[in-house]
Tab-separated table of C-alpha atoms in Angstrom:
chain	number	residue	atom	x	y	z
N	1	UNK	CA	180.760	17.762	-147.821
N	2	UNK	CA	180.180	20.970	-146.212
N	3	UNK	CA	181.626	23.197	-143.897
N	4	UNK	CA	184.377	21.890	-141.345
N	5	UNK	CA	183.798	18.333	-142.325
N	6	UNK	CA	185.882	18.846	-145.576
N	7	UNK	CA	189.284	19.653	-143.353
N	8	UNK	CA	191.767	16.829	-143.338
N	9	UNK	CA	192.802	18.130	-139.500
N	10	UNK	CA	188.990	17.803	-138.389
N	11	UNK	CA	188.578	14.012	-139.961
N	12	UNK	CA	192.040	12.758	-138.063
N	13	UNK	CA	190.671	14.699	-134.957
N	14	UNK	CA	187.107	13.267	-135.066
N	15	UNK	CA	188.664	9.761	-136.108
N	16	UNK	CA	190.798	9.853	-132.839
N	17	UNK	CA	187.916	10.960	-130.768
N	18	UNK	CA	185.895	8.032	-131.801
N	19	UNK	CA	188.671	5.497	-131.473
N	20	UNK	CA	189.609	7.260	-128.001
N	21	UNK	CA	186.310	6.689	-126.847
N	22	UNK	CA	186.218	3.225	-127.590
N	23	UNK	CA	189.323	2.482	-126.039
N	24	UNK	CA	188.234	4.456	-123.007
N	25	UNK	CA	185.230	2.815	-122.085
N	26	UNK	CA	186.963	-0.464	-122.577
N	27	UNK	CA	189.675	0.744	-120.139
N	28	UNK	CA	187.280	1.837	-117.432
N	29	UNK	CA	187.301	-1.152	-115.231
N	30	UNK	CA	191.291	-0.787	-114.681
N	31	UNK	CA	191.081	2.832	-113.799
N	32	UNK	CA	193.336	3.603	-116.229
N	33	UNK	CA	193.139	6.272	-119.368
N	34	UNK	CA	194.626	4.972	-122.976
N	35	UNK	CA	197.009	8.385	-122.613
N	36	UNK	CA	198.039	6.965	-119.346
N	37	UNK	CA	198.405	3.360	-120.658
N	38	UNK	CA	201.374	5.101	-123.226
N	39	UNK	CA	203.591	6.014	-119.986
N	40	UNK	CA	203.030	2.161	-118.927
N	41	UNK	CA	203.955	1.337	-122.299
N	42	UNK	CA	207.224	3.162	-122.401
N	43	UNK	CA	208.199	1.989	-119.038
N	44	UNK	CA	207.522	-1.647	-120.148
N	45	UNK	CA	210.412	-1.091	-122.726
N	46	UNK	CA	212.553	1.203	-120.810
N	47	UNK	CA	211.794	1.225	-116.897
N	48	UNK	CA	213.326	3.738	-114.863
N	49	UNK	CA	213.260	6.888	-117.691
N	50	UNK	CA	213.080	10.663	-116.391
N	51	UNK	CA	209.912	12.352	-116.768
N	52	UNK	CA	211.381	14.533	-119.312
N	53	UNK	CA	212.833	11.290	-121.514
N	54	UNK	CA	209.043	9.491	-121.481
N	55	UNK	CA	207.706	13.165	-122.466
N	56	UNK	CA	210.147	13.244	-125.356
N	57	UNK	CA	209.433	9.679	-126.132
N	58	UNK	CA	205.351	10.470	-126.373
N	59	UNK	CA	206.279	13.663	-127.856
N	60	UNK	CA	204.087	15.307	-124.837
N	61	UNK	CA	204.988	18.594	-122.976
N	62	UNK	CA	206.110	18.339	-119.297
N	63	UNK	CA	202.830	19.686	-117.758
N	64	UNK	CA	200.949	16.968	-119.404
N	65	UNK	CA	203.620	14.015	-118.153
N	66	UNK	CA	203.512	15.510	-115.014
N	67	UNK	CA	199.851	15.148	-114.583
N	68	UNK	CA	199.776	11.200	-115.767
N	69	UNK	CA	202.719	10.334	-113.896
N	70	UNK	CA	200.783	11.924	-110.562
N	71	UNK	CA	197.837	9.990	-111.375
N	72	UNK	CA	199.330	6.788	-112.489
N	73	UNK	CA	201.547	7.058	-109.152
N	74	UNK	CA	198.277	7.664	-107.163
N	75	UNK	CA	196.949	4.459	-108.487
N	76	UNK	CA	200.110	2.361	-107.447
N	77	UNK	CA	200.968	1.972	-111.373
N	78	UNK	CA	204.335	3.727	-111.439
N	79	UNK	CA	206.890	4.666	-108.568
N	80	UNK	CA	209.174	8.355	-109.023
N	81	UNK	CA	212.197	8.065	-107.458
N	82	UNK	CA	214.709	11.180	-107.595
N	83	UNK	CA	217.533	10.445	-109.718
N	84	UNK	CA	220.827	10.580	-107.984
N	85	UNK	CA	222.770	12.535	-110.874
N	86	UNK	CA	219.981	15.462	-111.083
N	87	UNK	CA	217.971	16.969	-107.926
N	88	UNK	CA	215.278	18.242	-110.278
N	89	UNK	CA	214.453	14.790	-111.890
N	90	UNK	CA	212.437	11.731	-111.656
N	91	UNK	CA	213.291	8.176	-112.588
N	92	UNK	CA	209.990	6.547	-113.619
N	93	UNK	CA	209.484	2.709	-112.798
N	94	UNK	CA	206.719	0.382	-113.445
N	95	UNK	CA	205.241	-1.364	-110.376
N	96	UNK	CA	204.407	-5.033	-110.299
N	97	UNK	CA	200.524	-3.601	-110.509
N	98	UNK	CA	201.344	-1.345	-113.584
N	99	UNK	CA	203.035	-4.451	-115.455
N	100	UNK	CA	200.085	-6.736	-114.474
N	101	UNK	CA	197.186	-3.684	-115.656
N	102	UNK	CA	199.514	-2.593	-118.758
N	103	UNK	CA	199.464	-6.861	-119.767
N	104	UNK	CA	195.596	-6.663	-119.618
N	105	UNK	CA	194.801	-3.871	-121.335
N	106	UNK	CA	197.527	-4.604	-123.931
N	107	UNK	CA	194.983	-7.473	-124.840
N	108	UNK	CA	192.220	-5.338	-125.167
N	109	UNK	CA	194.339	-2.694	-127.776
N	110	UNK	CA	194.995	-5.537	-129.903
N	111	UNK	CA	191.486	-6.514	-130.307
N	112	UNK	CA	189.839	-3.126	-130.864
N	113	UNK	CA	193.092	-2.962	-133.036
N	114	UNK	CA	191.933	-6.133	-135.050
N	115	UNK	CA	188.681	-5.296	-135.005
N	116	UNK	CA	189.354	-1.726	-136.824
N	117	UNK	CA	191.833	-2.934	-139.213
N	118	UNK	CA	189.395	-5.525	-140.278
N	119	UNK	CA	187.431	-2.990	-141.769
N	120	UNK	CA	189.635	-2.182	-144.665
N	121	UNK	CA	192.169	-4.502	-146.598
N	122	UNK	CA	195.866	-5.074	-145.935
N	123	UNK	CA	196.551	-2.918	-148.887
N	124	UNK	CA	194.129	-0.129	-147.778
N	125	UNK	CA	195.844	-0.057	-143.860
N	126	UNK	CA	199.536	0.097	-145.407
N	127	UNK	CA	198.375	3.251	-147.808
N	128	UNK	CA	196.489	4.790	-145.015
N	129	UNK	CA	199.739	4.415	-142.674
N	130	UNK	CA	201.596	6.002	-145.184
N	131	UNK	CA	199.553	8.898	-146.339
N	132	UNK	CA	199.676	9.573	-142.254
N	133	UNK	CA	203.282	9.594	-142.303
N	134	UNK	CA	203.172	11.826	-144.779
N	135	UNK	CA	200.675	14.276	-143.289
N	136	UNK	CA	202.583	14.288	-139.633
N	137	UNK	CA	205.853	14.261	-140.895
N	138	UNK	CA	207.887	17.651	-140.661
N	139	UNK	CA	209.132	19.540	-143.502
């Protein structure tokens, strides 16, 4: 292996890009980016969070969350309401359209996950997850 391909950060990034492209292609009919679907997933579990709380859960910065929320609101997937306890904050709620769309794309996520995971044994997958956890944990 020569050049940049020998670095673990490159391999992880490249793998993520390949997988994200596959998901993005499947999500195109829903007018939803894979990253945007993560906000919907968070709101399905905990509706009404502030944008700051969503950012904390997804480990994304404020600007990124604001941009995605703007797009999701324009598409009718979420609604933002000013927080009555903090005029600078917005509580974010998933709409019925957002829930229906998320339910459909979740099926796609599961299908892609099954296809990818079928390429390795259960033991290999468990070991891979364990190693990724070690590589990405803070010291």
